mmCIF file of C-alpha atoms and ligand atoms in Angstrom:
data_model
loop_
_atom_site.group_PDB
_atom_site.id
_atom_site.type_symbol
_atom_site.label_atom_id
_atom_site.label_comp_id
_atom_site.label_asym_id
_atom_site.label_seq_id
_atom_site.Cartn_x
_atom_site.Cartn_y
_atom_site.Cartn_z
ATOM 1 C CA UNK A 1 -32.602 15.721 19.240
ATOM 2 C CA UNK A 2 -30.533 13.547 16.864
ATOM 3 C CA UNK A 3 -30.216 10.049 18.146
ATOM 4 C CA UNK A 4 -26.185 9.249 18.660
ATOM 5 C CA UNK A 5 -26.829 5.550 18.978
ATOM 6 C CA UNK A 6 -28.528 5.322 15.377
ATOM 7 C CA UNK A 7 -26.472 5.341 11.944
ATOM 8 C CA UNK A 8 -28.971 5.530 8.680
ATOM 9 C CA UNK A 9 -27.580 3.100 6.490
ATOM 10 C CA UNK A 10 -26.684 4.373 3.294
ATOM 11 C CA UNK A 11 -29.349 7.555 4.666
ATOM 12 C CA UNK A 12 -32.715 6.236 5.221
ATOM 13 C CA UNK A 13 -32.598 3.990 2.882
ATOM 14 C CA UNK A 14 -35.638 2.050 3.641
ATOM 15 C CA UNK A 15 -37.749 5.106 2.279
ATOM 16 C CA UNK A 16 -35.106 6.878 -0.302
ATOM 17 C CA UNK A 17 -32.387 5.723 -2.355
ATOM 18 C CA UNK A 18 -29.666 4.417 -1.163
ATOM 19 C CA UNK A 19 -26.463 6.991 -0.762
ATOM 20 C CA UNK A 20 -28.186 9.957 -2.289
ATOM 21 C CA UNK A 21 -28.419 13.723 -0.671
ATOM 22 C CA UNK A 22 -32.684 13.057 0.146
ATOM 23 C CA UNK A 23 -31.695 9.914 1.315
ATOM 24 C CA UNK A 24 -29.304 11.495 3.854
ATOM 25 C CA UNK A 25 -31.400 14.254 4.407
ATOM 26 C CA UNK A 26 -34.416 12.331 5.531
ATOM 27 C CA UNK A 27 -31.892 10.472 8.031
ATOM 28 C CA UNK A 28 -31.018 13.858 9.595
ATOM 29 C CA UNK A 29 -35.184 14.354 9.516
ATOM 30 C CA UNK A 30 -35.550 10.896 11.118
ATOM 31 C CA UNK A 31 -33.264 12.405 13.954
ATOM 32 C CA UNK A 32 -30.412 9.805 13.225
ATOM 33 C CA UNK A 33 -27.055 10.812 14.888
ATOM 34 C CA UNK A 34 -24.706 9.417 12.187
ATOM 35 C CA UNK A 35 -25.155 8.877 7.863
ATOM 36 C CA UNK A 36 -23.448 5.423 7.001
ATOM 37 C CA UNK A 37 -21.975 5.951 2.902
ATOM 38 C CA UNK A 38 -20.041 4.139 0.494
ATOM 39 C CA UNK A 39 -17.437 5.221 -1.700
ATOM 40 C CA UNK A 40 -16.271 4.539 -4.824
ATOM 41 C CA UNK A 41 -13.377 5.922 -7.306
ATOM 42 C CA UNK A 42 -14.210 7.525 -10.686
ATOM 43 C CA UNK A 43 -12.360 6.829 -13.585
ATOM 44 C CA UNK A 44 -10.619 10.516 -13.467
ATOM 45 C CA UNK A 45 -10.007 9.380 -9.313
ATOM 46 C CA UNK A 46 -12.490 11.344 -7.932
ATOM 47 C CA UNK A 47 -14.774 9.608 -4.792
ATOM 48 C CA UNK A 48 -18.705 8.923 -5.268
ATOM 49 C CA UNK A 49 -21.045 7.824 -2.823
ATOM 50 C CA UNK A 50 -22.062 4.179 -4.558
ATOM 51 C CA UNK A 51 -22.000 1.220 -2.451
ATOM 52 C CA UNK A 52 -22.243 -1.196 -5.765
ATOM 53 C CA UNK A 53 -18.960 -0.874 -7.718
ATOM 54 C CA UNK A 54 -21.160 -0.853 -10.791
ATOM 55 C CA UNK A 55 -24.271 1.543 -11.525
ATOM 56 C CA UNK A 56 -26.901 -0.088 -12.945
ATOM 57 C CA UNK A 57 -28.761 -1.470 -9.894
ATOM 58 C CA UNK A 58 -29.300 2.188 -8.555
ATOM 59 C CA UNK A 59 -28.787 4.499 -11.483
ATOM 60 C CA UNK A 60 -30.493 4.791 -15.380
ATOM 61 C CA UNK A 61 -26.638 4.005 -16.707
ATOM 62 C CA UNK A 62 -27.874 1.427 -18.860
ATOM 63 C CA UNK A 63 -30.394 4.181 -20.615
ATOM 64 C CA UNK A 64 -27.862 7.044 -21.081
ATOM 65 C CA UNK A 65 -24.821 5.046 -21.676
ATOM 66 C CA UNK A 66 -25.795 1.891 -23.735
ATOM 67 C CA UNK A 67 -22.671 0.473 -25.140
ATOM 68 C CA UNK A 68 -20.361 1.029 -21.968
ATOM 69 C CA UNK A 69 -21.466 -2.143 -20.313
ATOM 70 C CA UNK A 70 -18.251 -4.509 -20.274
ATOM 71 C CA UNK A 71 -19.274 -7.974 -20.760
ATOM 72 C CA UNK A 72 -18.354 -11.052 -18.266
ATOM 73 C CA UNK A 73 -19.492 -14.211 -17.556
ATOM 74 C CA UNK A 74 -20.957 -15.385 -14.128
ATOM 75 C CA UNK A 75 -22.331 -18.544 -12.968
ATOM 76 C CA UNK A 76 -22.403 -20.003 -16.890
ATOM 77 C CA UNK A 77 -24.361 -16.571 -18.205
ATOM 78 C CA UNK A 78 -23.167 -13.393 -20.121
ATOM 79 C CA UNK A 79 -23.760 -10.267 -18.141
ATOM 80 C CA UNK A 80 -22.713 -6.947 -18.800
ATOM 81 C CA UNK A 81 -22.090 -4.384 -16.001
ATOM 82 C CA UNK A 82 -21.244 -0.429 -15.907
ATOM 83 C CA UNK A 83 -18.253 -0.379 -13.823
ATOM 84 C CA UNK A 84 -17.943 3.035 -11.678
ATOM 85 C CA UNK A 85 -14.172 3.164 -12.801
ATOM 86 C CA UNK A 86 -14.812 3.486 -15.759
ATOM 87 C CA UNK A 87 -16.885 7.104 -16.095
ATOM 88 C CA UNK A 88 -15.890 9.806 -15.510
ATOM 89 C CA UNK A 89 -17.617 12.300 -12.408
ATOM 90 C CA UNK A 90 -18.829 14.220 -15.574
ATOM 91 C CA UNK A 91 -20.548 11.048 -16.786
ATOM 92 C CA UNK A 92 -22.011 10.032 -13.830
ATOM 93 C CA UNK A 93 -23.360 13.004 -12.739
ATOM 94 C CA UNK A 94 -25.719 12.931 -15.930
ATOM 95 C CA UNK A 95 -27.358 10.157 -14.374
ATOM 96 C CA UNK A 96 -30.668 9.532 -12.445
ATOM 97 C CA UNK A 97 -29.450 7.599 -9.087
ATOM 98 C CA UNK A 98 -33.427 8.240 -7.804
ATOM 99 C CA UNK A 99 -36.359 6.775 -9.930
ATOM 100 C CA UNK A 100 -35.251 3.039 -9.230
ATOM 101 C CA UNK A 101 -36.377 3.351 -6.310
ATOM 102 C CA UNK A 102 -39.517 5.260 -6.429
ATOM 103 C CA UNK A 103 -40.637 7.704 -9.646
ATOM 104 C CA UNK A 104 -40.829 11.048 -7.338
ATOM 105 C CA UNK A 105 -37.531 10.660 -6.261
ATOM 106 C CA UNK A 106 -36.127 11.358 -10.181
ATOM 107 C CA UNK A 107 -33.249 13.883 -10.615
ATOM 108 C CA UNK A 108 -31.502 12.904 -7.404
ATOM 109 C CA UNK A 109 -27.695 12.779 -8.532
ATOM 110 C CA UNK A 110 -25.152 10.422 -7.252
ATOM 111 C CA UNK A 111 -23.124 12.914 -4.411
ATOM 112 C CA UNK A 112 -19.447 13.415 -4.406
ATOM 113 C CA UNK A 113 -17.590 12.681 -1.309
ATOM 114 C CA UNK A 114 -17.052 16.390 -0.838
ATOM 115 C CA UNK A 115 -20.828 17.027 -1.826
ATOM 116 C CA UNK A 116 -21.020 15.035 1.354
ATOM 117 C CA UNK A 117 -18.513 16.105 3.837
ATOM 118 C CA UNK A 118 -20.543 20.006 2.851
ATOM 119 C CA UNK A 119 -23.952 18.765 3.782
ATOM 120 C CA UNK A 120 -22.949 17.313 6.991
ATOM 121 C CA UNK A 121 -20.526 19.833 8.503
ATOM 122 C CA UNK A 122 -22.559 20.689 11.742
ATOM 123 C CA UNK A 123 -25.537 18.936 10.676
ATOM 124 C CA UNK A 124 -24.813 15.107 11.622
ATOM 125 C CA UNK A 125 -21.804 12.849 11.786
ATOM 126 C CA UNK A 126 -20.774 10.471 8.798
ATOM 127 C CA UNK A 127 -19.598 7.364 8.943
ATOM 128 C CA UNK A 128 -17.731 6.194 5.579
ATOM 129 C CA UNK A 129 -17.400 2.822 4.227
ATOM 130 C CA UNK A 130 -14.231 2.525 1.864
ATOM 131 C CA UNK A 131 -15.644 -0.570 -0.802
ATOM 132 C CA UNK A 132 -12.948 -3.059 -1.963
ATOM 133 C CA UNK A 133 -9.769 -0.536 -1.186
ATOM 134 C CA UNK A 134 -7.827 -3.874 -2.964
ATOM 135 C CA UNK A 135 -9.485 -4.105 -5.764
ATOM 136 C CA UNK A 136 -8.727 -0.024 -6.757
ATOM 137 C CA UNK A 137 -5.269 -0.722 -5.553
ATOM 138 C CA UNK A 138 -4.355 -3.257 -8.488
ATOM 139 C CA UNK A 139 -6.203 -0.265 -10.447
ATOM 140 C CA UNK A 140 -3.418 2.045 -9.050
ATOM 141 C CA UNK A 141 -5.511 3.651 -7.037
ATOM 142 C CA UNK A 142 -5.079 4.402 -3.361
ATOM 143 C CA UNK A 143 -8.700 5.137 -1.774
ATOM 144 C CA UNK A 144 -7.421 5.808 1.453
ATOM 145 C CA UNK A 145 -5.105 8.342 0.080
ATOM 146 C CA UNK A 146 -7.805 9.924 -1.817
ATOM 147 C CA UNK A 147 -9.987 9.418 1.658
ATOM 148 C CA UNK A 148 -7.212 11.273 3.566
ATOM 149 C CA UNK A 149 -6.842 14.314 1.084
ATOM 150 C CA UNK A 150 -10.109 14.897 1.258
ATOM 151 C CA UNK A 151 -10.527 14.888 4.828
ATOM 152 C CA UNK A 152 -7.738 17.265 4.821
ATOM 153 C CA UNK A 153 -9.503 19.608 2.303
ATOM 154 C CA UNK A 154 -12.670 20.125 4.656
ATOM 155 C CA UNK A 155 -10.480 20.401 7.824
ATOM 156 C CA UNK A 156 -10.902 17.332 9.372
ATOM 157 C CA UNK A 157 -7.573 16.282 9.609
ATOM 158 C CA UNK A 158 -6.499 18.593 11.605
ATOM 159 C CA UNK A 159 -7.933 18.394 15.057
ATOM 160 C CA UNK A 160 -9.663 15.545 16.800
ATOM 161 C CA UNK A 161 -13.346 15.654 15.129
ATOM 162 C CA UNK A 162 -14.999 14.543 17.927
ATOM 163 C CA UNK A 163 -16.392 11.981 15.641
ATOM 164 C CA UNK A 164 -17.680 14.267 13.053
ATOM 165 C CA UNK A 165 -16.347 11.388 10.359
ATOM 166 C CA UNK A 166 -15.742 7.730 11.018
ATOM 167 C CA UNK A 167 -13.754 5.864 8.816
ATOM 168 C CA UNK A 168 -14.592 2.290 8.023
ATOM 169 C CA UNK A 169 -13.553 -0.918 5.818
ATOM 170 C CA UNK A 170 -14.171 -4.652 5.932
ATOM 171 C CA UNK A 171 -10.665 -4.471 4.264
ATOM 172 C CA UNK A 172 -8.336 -4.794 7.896
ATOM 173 C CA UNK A 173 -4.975 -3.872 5.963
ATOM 174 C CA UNK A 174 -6.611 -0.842 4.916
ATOM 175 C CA UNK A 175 -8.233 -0.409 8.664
ATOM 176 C CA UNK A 176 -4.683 -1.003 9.940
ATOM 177 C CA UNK A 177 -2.827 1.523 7.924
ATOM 178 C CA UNK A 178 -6.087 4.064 8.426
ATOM 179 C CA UNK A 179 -5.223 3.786 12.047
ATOM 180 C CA UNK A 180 -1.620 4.598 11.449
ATOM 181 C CA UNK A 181 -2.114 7.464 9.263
ATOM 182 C CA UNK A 182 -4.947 9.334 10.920
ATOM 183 C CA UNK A 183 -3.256 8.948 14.759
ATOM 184 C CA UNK A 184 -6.868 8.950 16.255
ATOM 185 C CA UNK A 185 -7.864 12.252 14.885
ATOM 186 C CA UNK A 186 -10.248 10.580 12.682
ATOM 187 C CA UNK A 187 -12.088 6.937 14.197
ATOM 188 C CA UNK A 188 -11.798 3.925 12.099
ATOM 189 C CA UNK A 189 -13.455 0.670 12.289
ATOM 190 C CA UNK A 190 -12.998 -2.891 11.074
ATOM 191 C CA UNK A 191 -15.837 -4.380 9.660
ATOM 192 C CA UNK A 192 -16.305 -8.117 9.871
ATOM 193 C CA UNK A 193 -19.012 -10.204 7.833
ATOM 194 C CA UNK A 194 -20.429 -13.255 9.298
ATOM 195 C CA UNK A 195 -18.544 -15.788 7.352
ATOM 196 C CA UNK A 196 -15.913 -14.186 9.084
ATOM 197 C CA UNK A 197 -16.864 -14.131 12.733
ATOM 198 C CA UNK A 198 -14.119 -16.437 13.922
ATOM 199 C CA UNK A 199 -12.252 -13.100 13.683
ATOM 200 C CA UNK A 200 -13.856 -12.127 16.970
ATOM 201 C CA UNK A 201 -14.458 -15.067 18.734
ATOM 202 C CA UNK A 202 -11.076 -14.927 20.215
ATOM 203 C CA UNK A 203 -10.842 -12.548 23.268
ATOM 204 C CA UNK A 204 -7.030 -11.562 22.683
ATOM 205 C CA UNK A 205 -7.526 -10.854 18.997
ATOM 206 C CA UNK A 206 -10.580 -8.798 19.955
ATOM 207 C CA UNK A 207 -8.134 -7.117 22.423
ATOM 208 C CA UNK A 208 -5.443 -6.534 19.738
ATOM 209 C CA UNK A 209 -7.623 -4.794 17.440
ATOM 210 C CA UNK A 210 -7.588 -1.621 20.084
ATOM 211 C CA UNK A 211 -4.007 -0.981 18.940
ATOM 212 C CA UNK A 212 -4.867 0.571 15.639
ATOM 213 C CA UNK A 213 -8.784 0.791 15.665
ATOM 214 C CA UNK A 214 -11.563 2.699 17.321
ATOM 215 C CA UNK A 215 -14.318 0.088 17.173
ATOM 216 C CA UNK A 216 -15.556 -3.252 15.366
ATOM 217 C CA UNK A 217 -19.000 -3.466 13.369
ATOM 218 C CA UNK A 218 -19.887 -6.687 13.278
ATOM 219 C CA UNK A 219 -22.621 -8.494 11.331
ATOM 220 C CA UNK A 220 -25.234 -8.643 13.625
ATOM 221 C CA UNK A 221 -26.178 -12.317 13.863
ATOM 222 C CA UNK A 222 -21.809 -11.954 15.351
ATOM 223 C CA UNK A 223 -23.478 -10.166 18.371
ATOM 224 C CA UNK A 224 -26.501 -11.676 18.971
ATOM 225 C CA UNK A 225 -24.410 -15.790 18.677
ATOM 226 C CA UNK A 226 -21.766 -14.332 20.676
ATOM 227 C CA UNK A 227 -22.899 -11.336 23.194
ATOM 228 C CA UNK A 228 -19.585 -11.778 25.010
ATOM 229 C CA UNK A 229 -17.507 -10.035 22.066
ATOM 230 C CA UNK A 230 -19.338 -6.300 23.029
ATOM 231 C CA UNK A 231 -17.826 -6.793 26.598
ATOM 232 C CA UNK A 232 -14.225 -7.983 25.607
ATOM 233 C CA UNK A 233 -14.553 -4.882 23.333
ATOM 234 C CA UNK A 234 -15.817 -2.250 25.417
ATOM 235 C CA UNK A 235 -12.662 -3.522 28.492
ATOM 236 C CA UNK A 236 -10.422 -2.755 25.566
ATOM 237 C CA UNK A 237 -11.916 0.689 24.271
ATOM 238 C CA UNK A 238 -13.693 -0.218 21.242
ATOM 239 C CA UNK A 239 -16.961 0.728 20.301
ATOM 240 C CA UNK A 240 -19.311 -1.803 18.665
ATOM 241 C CA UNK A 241 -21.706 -1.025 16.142
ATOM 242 C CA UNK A 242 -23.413 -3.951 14.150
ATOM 243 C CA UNK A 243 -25.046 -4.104 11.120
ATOM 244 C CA UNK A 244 -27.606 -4.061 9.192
ATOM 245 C CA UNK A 245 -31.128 -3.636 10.840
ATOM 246 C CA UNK A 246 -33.783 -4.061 8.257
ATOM 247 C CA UNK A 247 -37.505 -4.801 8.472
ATOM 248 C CA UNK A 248 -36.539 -8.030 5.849
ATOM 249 C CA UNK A 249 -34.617 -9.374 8.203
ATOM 250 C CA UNK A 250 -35.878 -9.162 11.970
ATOM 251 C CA UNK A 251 -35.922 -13.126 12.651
ATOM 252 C CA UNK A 252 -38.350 -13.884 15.848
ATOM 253 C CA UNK A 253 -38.304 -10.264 16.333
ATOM 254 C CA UNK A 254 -41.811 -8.728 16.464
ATOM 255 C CA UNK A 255 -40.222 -5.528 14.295
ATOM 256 C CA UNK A 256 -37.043 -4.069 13.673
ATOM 257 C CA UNK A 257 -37.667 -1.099 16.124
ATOM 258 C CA UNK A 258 -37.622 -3.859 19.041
ATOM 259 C CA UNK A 259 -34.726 -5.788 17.497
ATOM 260 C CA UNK A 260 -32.831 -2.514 17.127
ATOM 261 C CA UNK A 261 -33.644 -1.918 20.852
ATOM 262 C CA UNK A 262 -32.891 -5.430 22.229
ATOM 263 C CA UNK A 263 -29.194 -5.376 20.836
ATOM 264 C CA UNK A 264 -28.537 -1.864 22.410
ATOM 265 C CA UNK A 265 -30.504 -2.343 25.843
ATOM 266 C CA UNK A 266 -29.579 -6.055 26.280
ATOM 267 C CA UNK A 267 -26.302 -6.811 24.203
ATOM 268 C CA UNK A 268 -25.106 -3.039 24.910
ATOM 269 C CA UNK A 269 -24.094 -1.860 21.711
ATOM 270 C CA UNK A 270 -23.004 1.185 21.092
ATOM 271 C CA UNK A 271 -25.063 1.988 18.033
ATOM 272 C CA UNK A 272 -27.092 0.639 15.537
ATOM 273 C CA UNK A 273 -26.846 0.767 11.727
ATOM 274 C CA UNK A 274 -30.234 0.910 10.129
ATOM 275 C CA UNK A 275 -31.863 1.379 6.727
ATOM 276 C CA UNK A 276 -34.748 2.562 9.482
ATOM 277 C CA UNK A 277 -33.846 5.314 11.685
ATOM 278 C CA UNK A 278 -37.290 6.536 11.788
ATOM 279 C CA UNK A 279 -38.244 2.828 13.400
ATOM 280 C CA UNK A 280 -35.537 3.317 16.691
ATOM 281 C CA UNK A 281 -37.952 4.873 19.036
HETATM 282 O O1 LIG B 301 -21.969 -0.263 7.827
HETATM 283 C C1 LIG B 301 -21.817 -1.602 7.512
HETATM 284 C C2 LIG B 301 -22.513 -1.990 6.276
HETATM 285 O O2 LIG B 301 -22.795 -0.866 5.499
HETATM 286 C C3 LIG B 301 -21.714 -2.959 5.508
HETATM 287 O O3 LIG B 301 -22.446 -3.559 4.497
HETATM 288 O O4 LIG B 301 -22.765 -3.970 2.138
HETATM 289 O O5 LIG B 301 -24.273 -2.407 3.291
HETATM 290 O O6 LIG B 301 -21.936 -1.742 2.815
HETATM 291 P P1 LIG B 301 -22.872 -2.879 3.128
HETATM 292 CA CA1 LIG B 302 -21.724 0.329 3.791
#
């Protein structure tokens, strides 16, 4: 029975690449409720699941398309990186988005968001993670928009879902108008990052966010400083869901199976987001 209080980061990514179908598939194996994605625009404005905004950490880009690096500067050094904007689908579908991580896992191909929203339809919920919606905006690119239509495509825009997608952003004008334009058929959540968890150490403001979303997902060192935020935001409806439980990061914990299980037993979280699914039980 799939676990609804587990979401597989990025799929299972502790044991396939990140945001790939086998990576998603072995969640659904590791009987994870929900797949956690990113998405990114193509240069012809078509959504990939990517969580960098550049491929060559997790694909061969750098092999098959040598000269299409753009150079910039960073911290005093000249680096050159393969912005997803600017391929094509076409382009990036040639590429390997599996043997970085391990050699057997060559071939796997960098999914579409509707390559997605096929695989899962009555196989496991999604949860979708729309990276730096301001950034494509200044592009002239909408992501929510593109988000929306697709939703629409695969008929989940029509009904309530029952949670079949979740929508999420650290972006909260983009959360805020995601609220407004999916009227609670579709869930969306505001992300917040540490360096940001003054956001929700204010019991009003935690309040306030019920008016447009459906839960927060904090940074997990938010919950486990400041337990009092999953109370204030279950009284006001919102689910909580922090991130991201990893076996490189478990502190004092003896593993991340009992850290995972100690934030949802003792903090009372609703679920957990995991590059381990397999470790929850
Ligand atoms: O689901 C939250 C988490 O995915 C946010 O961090 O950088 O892994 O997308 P990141
Ligand atoms: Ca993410």
């Amino acid at each position: 029975m799939p676990h609804t209080d587990v979401i597989a980061h990025r799929g299972a990514s502790a044991h396939a690449p990140e945001n790939t179908l086998p990576s998603f598939d072995l969640a659904v194996h590791q009987d994870a409720g929900c797949v956690e994605h990113d998405l990114h625009v193509t240069k012809d404005g078509l959504l990939v699941c990517m969580h960098d905004r550049t491929l060559e950490r997790t694909t061969n880009v750098r092999e098959i398309f040598p000269r299409r690096g753009q150079e910039a500067r960073e911290g005093g050094a000249l680096v050159r990186h393969w912005f997803v904007h600017d391929f094509t689908l076409a382009e990036i579908q040639q590429l390997d988005a599996g043997s970085w991580f391990r050699p057997e896992f060559a071939g796997a191909r960098v999914p579409t968001f509707d390559d997605l929203l096929v695989w899962a339809r009555n196989r496991v919920a999604v949860l979708t993670e729309l990276k730096d919606p301001d950034v494509y905006e200044r592009r002239g690119v909408d992501l929510l928009m593109s988000c929306d239509a697709a939703l629409r495509r695969h008929g989940l825009m029509t009904r309530p879902t029952d949670g079949a997608v979740t929508v999420q952003s650290f972006h909260e004008p983009t959360v805020r108008r995601a609220g407004q334009l999916f009227v609670r058929r579709v869930p969306v959540v505001l992300l917040v990052e540490s360096t940001d968890a003054a956001l929700l150490r204010d019991r009003k403001r935690v309040t306030a966010l019920a008016a447009f979303a459906s839960g927060i997902g904090p940074e997990k060192s938010i919950v486990r400083d400041h337990p009092e935020i999953v109370g204030w935001a279950h009284d006001a409806g919102l689910r909580v869901t922090p991130w991201t439980f990893r076996a490189a990061t478990i502190g004092s914990f003896k593993s991340v199976g009992a850290e995972m299980k100690h934030y949802l037993a003792e903090f009372g979280v609703d679920a957990v987001i995991t590059d381990h699914p397999d470790e929850s039980r």
